[in-house]
PDB file of C-alpha atoms in Angstrom:
ATOM      1  CA  MET A 708      19.768  -5.260 -21.594  1.00  0.00           C
ATOM      2  CA  THR A 709      17.566  -6.185 -18.780  1.00  0.00           C
ATOM      3  CA  LYS A 710      15.312  -3.577 -16.585  1.00  0.00           C
ATOM      4  CA  THR A 711      15.753  -3.587 -13.140  1.00  0.00           C
ATOM      5  CA  PHE A 712      13.035  -3.025 -10.597  1.00  0.00           C
ATOM      6  CA  THR A 713      12.549  -1.368  -7.306  1.00  0.00           C
ATOM      7  CA  GLN A 714       9.967  -2.098  -4.922  1.00  0.00           C
ATOM      8  CA  HIS A 715       9.471   1.995  -5.765  1.00  0.00           C
ATOM      9  CA  ASP A 716       8.065   0.345  -9.460  1.00  0.00           C
ATOM     10  CA  LEU A 717       6.329  -2.959  -7.624  1.00  0.00           C
ATOM     11  CA  VAL A 718       3.771  -0.565  -4.889  1.00  0.00           C
ATOM     12  CA  GLN A 719       3.127   1.241  -7.979  1.00  0.00           C
ATOM     13  CA  TYR A 720       2.752  -2.097  -9.703  1.00  0.00           C
ATOM     14  CA  LEU A 721       0.307  -3.126  -6.625  1.00  0.00           C
ATOM     15  CA  TYR A 722      -1.858   0.567  -7.177  1.00  0.00           C
ATOM     16  CA  ASN A 723      -2.075   0.005 -10.160  1.00  0.00           C
ATOM     17  CA  GLU A 724       0.110   3.912 -11.115  1.00  0.00           C
ATOM     18  CA  LEU A 725       2.273   2.165 -13.330  1.00  0.00           C
ATOM     19  CA  PRO A 726       2.256   3.259 -17.190  1.00  0.00           C
ATOM     20  CA  LYS A 727       1.342  -0.133 -19.009  1.00  0.00           C
ATOM     21  CA  LYS A 728       4.667  -0.565 -21.068  1.00  0.00           C
ATOM     22  CA  GLN A 729       6.697  -0.501 -17.194  1.00  0.00           C
ATOM     23  CA  ARG A 730       3.715  -2.254 -16.334  1.00  0.00           C
ATOM     24  CA  LEU A 731       3.580  -4.864 -19.105  1.00  0.00           C
ATOM     25  CA  ALA A 732       7.899  -5.096 -19.012  1.00  0.00           C
ATOM     26  CA  LEU A 733       7.157  -5.702 -15.207  1.00  0.00           C
ATOM     27  CA  GLU A 734       4.599  -8.701 -15.463  1.00  0.00           C
ATOM     28  CA  GLU A 735       6.935 -10.490 -17.208  1.00  0.00           C
ATOM     29  CA  ALA A 736      10.419  -9.876 -14.743  1.00  0.00           C
ATOM     30  CA  LEU A 737       7.586 -11.351 -12.416  1.00  0.00           C
ATOM     31  CA  MET A 738       7.349 -14.612 -14.205  1.00  0.00           C
ATOM     32  CA  VAL A 739      11.163 -14.933 -14.690  1.00  0.00           C
ATOM     33  CA  ASP A 740      12.204 -13.929 -11.397  1.00  0.00           C
ATOM     34  CA  GLN A 741      11.357 -15.440  -8.511  1.00  0.00           C
ATOM     35  CA  GLU A 742      12.946 -13.466  -5.819  1.00  0.00           C
ATOM     36  CA  LEU A 743      11.305  -9.596  -7.743  1.00  0.00           C
ATOM     37  CA  ALA A 744       8.394 -12.423  -7.642  1.00  0.00           C
ATOM     38  CA  GLU A 745       8.378 -13.084  -3.257  1.00  0.00           C
ATOM     39  CA  CYS A 746       8.980  -9.578  -2.998  1.00  0.00           C
ATOM     40  CA  CYS A 747       6.063  -8.768  -4.693  1.00  0.00           C
ATOM     41  CA  ALA A 748       4.147 -11.328  -3.252  1.00  0.00           C
ATOM     42  CA  ASP A 749       5.209  -9.963   0.443  1.00  0.00           C
ATOM     43  CA  LEU A 750       4.500  -6.093  -0.314  1.00  0.00           C
ATOM     44  CA  LEU A 751       1.023  -7.600  -1.524  1.00  0.00           C
ATOM     45  CA  LEU A 752      -0.002  -8.640   1.653  1.00  0.00           C
ATOM     46  CA  THR A 753       1.606  -6.430   3.380  1.00  0.00           C
ATOM     47  CA  GLN A 754      -1.065  -4.169   0.736  1.00  0.00           C
ATOM     48  CA  LEU A 755      -3.598  -6.216   1.897  1.00  0.00           C
ATOM     49  CA  SER A 756      -2.558  -6.233   5.306  1.00  0.00           C
ATOM     50  CA  LEU A 757      -2.638  -2.213   5.456  1.00  0.00           C
ATOM     51  CA  GLU A 758      -6.046  -2.707   4.418  1.00  0.00           C
ATOM     52  CA  GLU A 759      -7.839  -5.046   7.197  1.00  0.00           C
ATOM     53  CA  ALA A 760      -6.001  -1.979  10.301  1.00  0.00           C
ATOM     54  CA  LEU A 761      -7.840   0.898   7.766  1.00  0.00           C
ATOM     55  CA  THR A 762     -11.096   0.474   9.940  1.00  0.00           C
ATOM     56  CA  GLN A 763     -12.959   3.395  11.552  1.00  0.00           C
ATOM     57  CA  PRO A 764     -11.946   4.456  15.418  1.00  0.00           C
ATOM     58  CA  SER A 765     -14.006   2.913  18.311  1.00  0.00           C
ATOM     59  CA  GLU A 766     -17.754   5.214  19.211  1.00  0.00           C
ATOM     60  CA  ARG A 767     -16.130   5.506  22.655  1.00  0.00           C
ATOM     61  CA  VAL A 768     -12.579   7.332  20.620  1.00  0.00           C
ATOM     62  CA  THR A 769     -14.207   9.200  19.535  1.00  0.00           C
ATOM     63  CA  ASN A 770     -16.681  10.655  21.985  1.00  0.00           C
ATOM     64  CA  ALA A 771     -13.239  10.738  24.693  1.00  0.00           C
ATOM     65  CA  ILE A 772     -12.313  13.645  21.585  1.00  0.00           C
ATOM     66  CA  ILE A 773     -14.710  15.039  21.197  1.00  0.00           C
ATOM     67  CA  SER A 774     -15.343  15.808  24.606  1.00  0.00           C
ATOM     68  CA  TYR A 775     -11.499  16.481  25.070  1.00  0.00           C
ATOM     69  CA  SER A 776     -11.752  19.571  22.873  1.00  0.00           C
ATOM     70  CA  LYS A 777     -15.345  20.448  24.111  1.00  0.00           C
ATOM     71  CA  SER A 778     -12.802  20.544  27.039  1.00  0.00           C
ATOM     72  CA  LEU A 779     -10.733  22.779  25.050  1.00  0.00           C
ATOM     73  CA  SER A 780     -12.946  25.166  23.758  1.00  0.00           C
ATOM     74  CA  LEU A 781     -14.294  26.177  27.327  1.00  0.00           C
ATOM     75  CA  GLN A 782     -10.593  27.484  29.220  1.00  0.00           C
TER      76      GLN A 782
END
C-alpha cells in the first residue's frame, strides 16, 4: 500500500518533527514522486524566505513604540 503524504507531513519533515519511521518513508517517496519532491522544494524555499524575513525591528520603530506606550501611561 502506498502512503499518501500531506503538506502537513512535509512541513513536519522540514522542521525535523516527523518520527524516524515516517521520515524514512517520506524520504523514499521523495525519491520516486516528482510532484511530491517539487512540493517539498517549494515549501523549503518558503521556509528559507520566512527565516530571512524574521528580523529585528529598527531602533526607530522600537523607540516609537516605547514613546507611544509611555504616552498612554501618562493619561
